[in-house]
PDB file of C-alpha atoms in Angstrom:
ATOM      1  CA  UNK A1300       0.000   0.000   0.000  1.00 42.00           C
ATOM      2  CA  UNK A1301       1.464   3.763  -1.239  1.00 41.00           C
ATOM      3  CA  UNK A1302       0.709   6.212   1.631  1.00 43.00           C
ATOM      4  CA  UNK A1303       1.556  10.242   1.137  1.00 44.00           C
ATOM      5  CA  UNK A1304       5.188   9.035   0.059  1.00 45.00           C
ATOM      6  CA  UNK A1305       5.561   6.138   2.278  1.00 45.00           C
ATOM      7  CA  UNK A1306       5.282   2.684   1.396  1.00 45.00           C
ATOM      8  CA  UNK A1307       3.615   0.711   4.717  1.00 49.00           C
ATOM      9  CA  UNK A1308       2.039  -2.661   5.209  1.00 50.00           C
ATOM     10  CA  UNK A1309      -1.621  -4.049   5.970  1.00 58.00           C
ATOM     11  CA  UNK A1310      -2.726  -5.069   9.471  1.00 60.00           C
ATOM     12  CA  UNK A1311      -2.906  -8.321   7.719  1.00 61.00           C
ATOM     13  CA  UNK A1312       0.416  -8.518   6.324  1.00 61.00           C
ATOM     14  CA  UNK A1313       2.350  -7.660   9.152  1.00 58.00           C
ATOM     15  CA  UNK A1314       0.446 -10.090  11.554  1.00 62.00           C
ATOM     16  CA  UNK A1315       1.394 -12.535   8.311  1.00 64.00           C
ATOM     17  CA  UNK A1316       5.316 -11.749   8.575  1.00 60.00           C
ATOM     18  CA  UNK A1317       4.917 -11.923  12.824  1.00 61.00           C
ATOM     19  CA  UNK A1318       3.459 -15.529  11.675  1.00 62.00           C
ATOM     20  CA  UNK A1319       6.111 -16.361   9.579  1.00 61.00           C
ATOM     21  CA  UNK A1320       8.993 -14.874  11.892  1.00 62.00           C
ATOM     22  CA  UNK A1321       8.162 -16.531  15.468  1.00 59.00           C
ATOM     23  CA  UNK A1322       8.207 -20.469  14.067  1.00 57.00           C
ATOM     24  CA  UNK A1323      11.427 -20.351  12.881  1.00 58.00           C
ATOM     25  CA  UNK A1324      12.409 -19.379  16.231  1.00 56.00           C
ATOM     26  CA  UNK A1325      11.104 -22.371  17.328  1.00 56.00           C
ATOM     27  CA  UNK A1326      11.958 -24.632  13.936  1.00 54.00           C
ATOM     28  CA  UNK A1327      14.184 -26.401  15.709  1.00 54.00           C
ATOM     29  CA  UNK A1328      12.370 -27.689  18.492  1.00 65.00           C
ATOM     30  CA  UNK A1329       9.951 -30.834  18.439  1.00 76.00           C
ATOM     31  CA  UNK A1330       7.224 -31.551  21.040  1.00 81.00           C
ATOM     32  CA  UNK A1331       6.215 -35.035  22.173  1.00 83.00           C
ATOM     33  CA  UNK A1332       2.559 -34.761  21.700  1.00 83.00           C
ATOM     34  CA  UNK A1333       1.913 -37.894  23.048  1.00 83.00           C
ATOM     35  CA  UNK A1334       4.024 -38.030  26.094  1.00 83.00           C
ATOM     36  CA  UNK A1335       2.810 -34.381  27.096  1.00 81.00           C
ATOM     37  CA  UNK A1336      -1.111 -36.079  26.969  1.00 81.00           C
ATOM     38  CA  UNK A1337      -0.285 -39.293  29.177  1.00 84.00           C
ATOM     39  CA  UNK A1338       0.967 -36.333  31.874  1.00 85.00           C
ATOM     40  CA  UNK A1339      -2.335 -35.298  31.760  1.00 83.00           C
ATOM     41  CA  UNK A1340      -5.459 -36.739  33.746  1.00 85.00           C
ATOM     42  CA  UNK A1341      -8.683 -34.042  33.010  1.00 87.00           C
ATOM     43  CA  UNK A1342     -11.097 -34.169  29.070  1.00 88.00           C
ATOM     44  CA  UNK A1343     -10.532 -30.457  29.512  1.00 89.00           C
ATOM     45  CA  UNK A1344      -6.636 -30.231  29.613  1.00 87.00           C
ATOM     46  CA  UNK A1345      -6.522 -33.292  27.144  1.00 87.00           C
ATOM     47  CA  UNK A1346      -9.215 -30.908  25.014  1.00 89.00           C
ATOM     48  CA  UNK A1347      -6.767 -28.117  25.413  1.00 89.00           C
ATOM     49  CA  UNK A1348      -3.645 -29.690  24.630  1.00 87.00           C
ATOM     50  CA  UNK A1349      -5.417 -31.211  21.419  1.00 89.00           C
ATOM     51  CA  UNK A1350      -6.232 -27.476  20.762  1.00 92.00           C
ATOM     52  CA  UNK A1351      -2.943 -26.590  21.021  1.00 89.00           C
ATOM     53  CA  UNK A1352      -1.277 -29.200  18.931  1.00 89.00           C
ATOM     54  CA  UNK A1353      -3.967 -27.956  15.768  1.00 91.00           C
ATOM     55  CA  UNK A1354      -2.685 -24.050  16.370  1.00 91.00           C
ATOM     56  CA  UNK A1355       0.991 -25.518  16.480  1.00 88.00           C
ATOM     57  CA  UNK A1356       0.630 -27.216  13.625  1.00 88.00           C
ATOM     58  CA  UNK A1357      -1.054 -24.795  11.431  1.00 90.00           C
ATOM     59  CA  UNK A1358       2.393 -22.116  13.006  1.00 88.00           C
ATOM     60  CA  UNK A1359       3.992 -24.858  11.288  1.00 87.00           C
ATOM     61  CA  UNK A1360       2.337 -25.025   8.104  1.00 88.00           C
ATOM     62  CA  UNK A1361       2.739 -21.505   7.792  1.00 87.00           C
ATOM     63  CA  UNK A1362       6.551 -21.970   8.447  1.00 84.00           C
ATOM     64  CA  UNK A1363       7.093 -24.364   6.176  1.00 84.00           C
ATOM     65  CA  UNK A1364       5.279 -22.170   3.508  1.00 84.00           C
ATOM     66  CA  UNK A1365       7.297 -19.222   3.805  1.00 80.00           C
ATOM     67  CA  UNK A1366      10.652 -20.754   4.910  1.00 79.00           C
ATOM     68  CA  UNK A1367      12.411 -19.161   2.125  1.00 81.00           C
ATOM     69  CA  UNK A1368      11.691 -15.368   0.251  1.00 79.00           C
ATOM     70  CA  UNK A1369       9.223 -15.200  -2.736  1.00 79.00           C
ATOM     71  CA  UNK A1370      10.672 -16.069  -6.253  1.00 84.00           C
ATOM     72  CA  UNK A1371      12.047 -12.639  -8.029  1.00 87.00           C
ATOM     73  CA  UNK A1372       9.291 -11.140 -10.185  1.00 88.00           C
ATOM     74  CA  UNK A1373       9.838 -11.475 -13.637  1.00 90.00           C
ATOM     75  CA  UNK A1374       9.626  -8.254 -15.367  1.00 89.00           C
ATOM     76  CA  UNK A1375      11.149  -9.076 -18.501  1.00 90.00           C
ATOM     77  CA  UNK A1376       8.652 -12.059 -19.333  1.00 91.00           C
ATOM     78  CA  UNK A1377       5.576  -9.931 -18.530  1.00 89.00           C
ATOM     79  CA  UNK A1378       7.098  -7.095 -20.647  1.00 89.00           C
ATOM     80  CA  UNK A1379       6.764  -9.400 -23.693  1.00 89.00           C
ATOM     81  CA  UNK A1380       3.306 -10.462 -22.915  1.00 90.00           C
ATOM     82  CA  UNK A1381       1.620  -7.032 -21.722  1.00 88.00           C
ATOM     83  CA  UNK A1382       1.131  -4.552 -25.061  1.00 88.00           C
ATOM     84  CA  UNK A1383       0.435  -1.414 -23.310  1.00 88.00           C
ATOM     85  CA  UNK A1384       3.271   0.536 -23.800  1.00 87.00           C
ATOM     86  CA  UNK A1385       5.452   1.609 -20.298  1.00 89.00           C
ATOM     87  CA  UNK A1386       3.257  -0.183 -18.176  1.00 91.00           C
ATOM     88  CA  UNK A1387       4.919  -2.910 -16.753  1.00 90.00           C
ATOM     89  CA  UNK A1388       8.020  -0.639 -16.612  1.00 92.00           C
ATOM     90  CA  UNK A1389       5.831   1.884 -14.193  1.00 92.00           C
ATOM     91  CA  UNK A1390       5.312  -1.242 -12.203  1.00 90.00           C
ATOM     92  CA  UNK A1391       8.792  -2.171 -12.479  1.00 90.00           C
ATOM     93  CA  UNK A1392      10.215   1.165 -11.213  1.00 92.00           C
ATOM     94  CA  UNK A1393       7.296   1.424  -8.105  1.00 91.00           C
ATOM     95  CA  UNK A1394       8.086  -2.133  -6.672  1.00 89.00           C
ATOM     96  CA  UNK A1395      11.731  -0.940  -6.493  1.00 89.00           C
ATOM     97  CA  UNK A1396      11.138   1.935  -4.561  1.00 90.00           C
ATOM     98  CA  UNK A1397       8.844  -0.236  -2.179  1.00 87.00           C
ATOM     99  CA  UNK A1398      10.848  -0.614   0.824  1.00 85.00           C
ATOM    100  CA  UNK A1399       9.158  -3.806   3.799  1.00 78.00           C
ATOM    101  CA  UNK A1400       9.608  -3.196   7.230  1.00 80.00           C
ATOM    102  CA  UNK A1401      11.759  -6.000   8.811  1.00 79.00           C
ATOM    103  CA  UNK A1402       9.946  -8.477  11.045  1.00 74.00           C
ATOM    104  CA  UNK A1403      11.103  -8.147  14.295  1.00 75.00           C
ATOM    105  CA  UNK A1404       8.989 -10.070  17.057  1.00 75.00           C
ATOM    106  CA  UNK A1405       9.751  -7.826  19.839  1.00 78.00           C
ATOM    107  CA  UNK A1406       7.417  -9.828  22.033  1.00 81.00           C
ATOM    108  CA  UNK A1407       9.720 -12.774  22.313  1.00 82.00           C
ATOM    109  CA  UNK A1408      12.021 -11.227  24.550  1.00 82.00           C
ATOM    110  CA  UNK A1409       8.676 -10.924  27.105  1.00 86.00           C
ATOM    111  CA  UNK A1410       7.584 -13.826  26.015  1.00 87.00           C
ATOM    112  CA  UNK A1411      11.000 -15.970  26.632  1.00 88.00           C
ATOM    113  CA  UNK A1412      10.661 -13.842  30.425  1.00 90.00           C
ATOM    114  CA  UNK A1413       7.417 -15.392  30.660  1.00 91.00           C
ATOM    115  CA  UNK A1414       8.372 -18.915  29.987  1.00 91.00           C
ATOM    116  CA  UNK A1415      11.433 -18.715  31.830  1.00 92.00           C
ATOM    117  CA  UNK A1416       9.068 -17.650  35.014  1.00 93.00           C
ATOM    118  CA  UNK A1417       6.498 -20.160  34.612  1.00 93.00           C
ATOM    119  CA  UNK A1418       9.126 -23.100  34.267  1.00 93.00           C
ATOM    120  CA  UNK A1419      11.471 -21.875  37.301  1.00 93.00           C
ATOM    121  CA  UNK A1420       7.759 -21.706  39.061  1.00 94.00           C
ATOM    122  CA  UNK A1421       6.823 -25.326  38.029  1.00 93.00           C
ATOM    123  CA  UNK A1422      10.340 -26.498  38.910  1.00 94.00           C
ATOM    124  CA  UNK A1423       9.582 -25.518  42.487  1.00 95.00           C
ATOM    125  CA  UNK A1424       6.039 -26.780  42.204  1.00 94.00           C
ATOM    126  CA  UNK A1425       7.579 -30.146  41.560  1.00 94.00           C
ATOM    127  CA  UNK A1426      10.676 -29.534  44.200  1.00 95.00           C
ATOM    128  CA  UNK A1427       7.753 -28.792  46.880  1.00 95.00           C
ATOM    129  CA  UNK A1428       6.248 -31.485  45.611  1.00 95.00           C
ATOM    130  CA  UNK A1429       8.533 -34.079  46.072  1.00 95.00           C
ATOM    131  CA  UNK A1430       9.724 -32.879  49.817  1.00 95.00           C
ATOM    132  CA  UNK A1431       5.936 -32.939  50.698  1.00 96.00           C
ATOM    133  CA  UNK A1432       5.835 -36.574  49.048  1.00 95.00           C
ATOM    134  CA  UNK A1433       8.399 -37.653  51.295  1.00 96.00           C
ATOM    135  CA  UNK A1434       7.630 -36.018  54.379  1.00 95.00           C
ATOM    136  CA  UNK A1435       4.054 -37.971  54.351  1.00 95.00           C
ATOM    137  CA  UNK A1436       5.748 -41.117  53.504  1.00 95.00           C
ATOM    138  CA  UNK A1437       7.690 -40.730  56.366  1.00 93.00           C
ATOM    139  CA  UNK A1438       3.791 -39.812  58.375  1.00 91.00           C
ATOM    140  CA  UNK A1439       2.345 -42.588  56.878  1.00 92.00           C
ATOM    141  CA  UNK A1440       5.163 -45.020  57.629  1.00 91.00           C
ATOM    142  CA  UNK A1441       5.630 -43.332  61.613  1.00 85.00           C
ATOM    143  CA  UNK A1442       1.725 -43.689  61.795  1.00 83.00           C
ATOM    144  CA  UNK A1443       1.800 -47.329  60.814  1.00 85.00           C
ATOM    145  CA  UNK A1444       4.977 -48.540  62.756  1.00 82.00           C
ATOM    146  CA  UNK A1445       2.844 -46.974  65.743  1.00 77.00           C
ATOM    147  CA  UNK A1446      -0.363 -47.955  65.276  1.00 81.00           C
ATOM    148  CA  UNK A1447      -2.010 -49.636  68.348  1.00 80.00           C
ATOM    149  CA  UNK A1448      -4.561 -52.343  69.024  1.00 83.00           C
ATOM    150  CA  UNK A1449      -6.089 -54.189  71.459  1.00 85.00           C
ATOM    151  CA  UNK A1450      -2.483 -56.294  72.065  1.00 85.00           C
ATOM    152  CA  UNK A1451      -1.125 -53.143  72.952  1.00 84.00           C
ATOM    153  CA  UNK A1452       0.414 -52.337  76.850  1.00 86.00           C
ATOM    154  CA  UNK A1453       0.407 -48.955  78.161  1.00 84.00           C
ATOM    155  CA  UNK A1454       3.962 -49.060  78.917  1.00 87.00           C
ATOM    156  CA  UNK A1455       4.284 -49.662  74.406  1.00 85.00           C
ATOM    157  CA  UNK A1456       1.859 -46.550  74.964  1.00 84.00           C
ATOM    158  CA  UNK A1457       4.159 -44.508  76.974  1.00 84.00           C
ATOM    159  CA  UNK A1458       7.070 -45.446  74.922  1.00 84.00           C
ATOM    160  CA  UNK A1459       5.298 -44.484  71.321  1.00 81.00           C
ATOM    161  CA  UNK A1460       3.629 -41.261  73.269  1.00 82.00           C
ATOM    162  CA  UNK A1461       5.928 -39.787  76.090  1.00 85.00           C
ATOM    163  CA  UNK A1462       3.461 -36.842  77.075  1.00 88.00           C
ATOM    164  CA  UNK A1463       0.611 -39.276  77.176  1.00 85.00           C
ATOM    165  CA  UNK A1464       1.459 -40.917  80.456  1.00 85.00           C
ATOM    166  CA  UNK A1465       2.337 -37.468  81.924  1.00 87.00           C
ATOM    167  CA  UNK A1466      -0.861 -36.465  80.718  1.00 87.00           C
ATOM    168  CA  UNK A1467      -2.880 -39.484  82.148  1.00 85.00           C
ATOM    169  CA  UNK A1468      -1.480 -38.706  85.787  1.00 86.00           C
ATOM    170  CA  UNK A1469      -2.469 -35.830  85.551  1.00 88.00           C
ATOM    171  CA  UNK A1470      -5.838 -36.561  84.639  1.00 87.00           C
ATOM    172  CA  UNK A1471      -5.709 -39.445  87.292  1.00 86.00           C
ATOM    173  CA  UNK A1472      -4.468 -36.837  90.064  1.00 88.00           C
ATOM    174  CA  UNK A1473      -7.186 -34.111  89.304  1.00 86.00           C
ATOM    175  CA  UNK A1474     -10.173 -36.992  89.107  1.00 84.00           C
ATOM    176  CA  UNK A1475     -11.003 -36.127  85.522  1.00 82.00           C
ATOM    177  CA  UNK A1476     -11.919 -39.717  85.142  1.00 77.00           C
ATOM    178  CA  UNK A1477     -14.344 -38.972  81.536  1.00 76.00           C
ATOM    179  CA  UNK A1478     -12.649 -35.821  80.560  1.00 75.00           C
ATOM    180  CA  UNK A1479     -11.329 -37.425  76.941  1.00 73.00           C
ATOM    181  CA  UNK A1480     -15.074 -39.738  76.452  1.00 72.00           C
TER     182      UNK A1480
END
């Protein structure tokens, strides 16, 4: 489009070029589609991941399409088949002064921030994770190495529960015979 002087791009054309610009920053990487869905347990996140994978490969598509630039237009064959005279040289002479803006996604700096912040936060996630894993194995396994039943003295009691038997004298000395029934 030819604006007062200035040559400048569509809406549509730029968004095009941002299209074509951010996959082959990320070319190079490959996604395990199907390991990513077995980490999964929800329809919804399955649903979303499936959504995902369509818009990732249609980014790819469009990569693929417009790896390389356009093919040179060929003035000199359409100047044999167009008759009116200085046409195609007009057209000639305006694409050359028609200058593109260079694609530069200036997002992907935020965007790589972004990323960087949600995987340092899911690292943790997991390290949390894992500490809280163990520390309720270790509950659960306490719990069960002192669980009691009817076989069970009050001196093995005392021994699994110090404070108890303090507690119980207590109780016993101030004749709060029903206080825990």
């Amino acid at each position: 489009i030819h604006t007062h002087g200035r040559n400048t791009l569509s809406d549509g054309t730029m968004n095009t070029l941002r299209r074509a610009v951010v996959p082959r920053a990320l070319a190079h990487r490959s996604i395990d589609w199907s390991n990513l869905a077995t980490k999964l347990s929800s329809d919804s996140a399955k649903a979303e991941v499936s959504r995902l994978r369509a818009t990732y490969g249609e980014i790819q598509a469009l990569a693929n399409t417009y790896s390389s630039a356009p093919t040179p237009i060929d003035f000199a064959s359409y100047k044999a088949k167009v008759s009116t005279p200085g046409i195609v040289e007009k057209f000639e002479a305006e694409y050359k002064t028609v200058s593109f803006p260079k694609a530069v996604a200036e997002e992907l700096a935020e965007i790589k921030e972004q990323h960087a912040a949600m995987l340092s936060e899911a690292e943790q996630s997991v390290e949390d994770s894992k500490a809280r894993i163990v520390a309720l194995t270790d509950l659960v396994a306490a719990m069960e190495s002192n669980q009691v039943g009817y076989h069970t003295t009050l001196e093995q009691l005392y021994e699994l529960y110090p404070d108890l038997e303090a507690e119980i004298e207590a109780e016993i000395e101030a004749h709060e015979w029903g206080k825990d029934i």
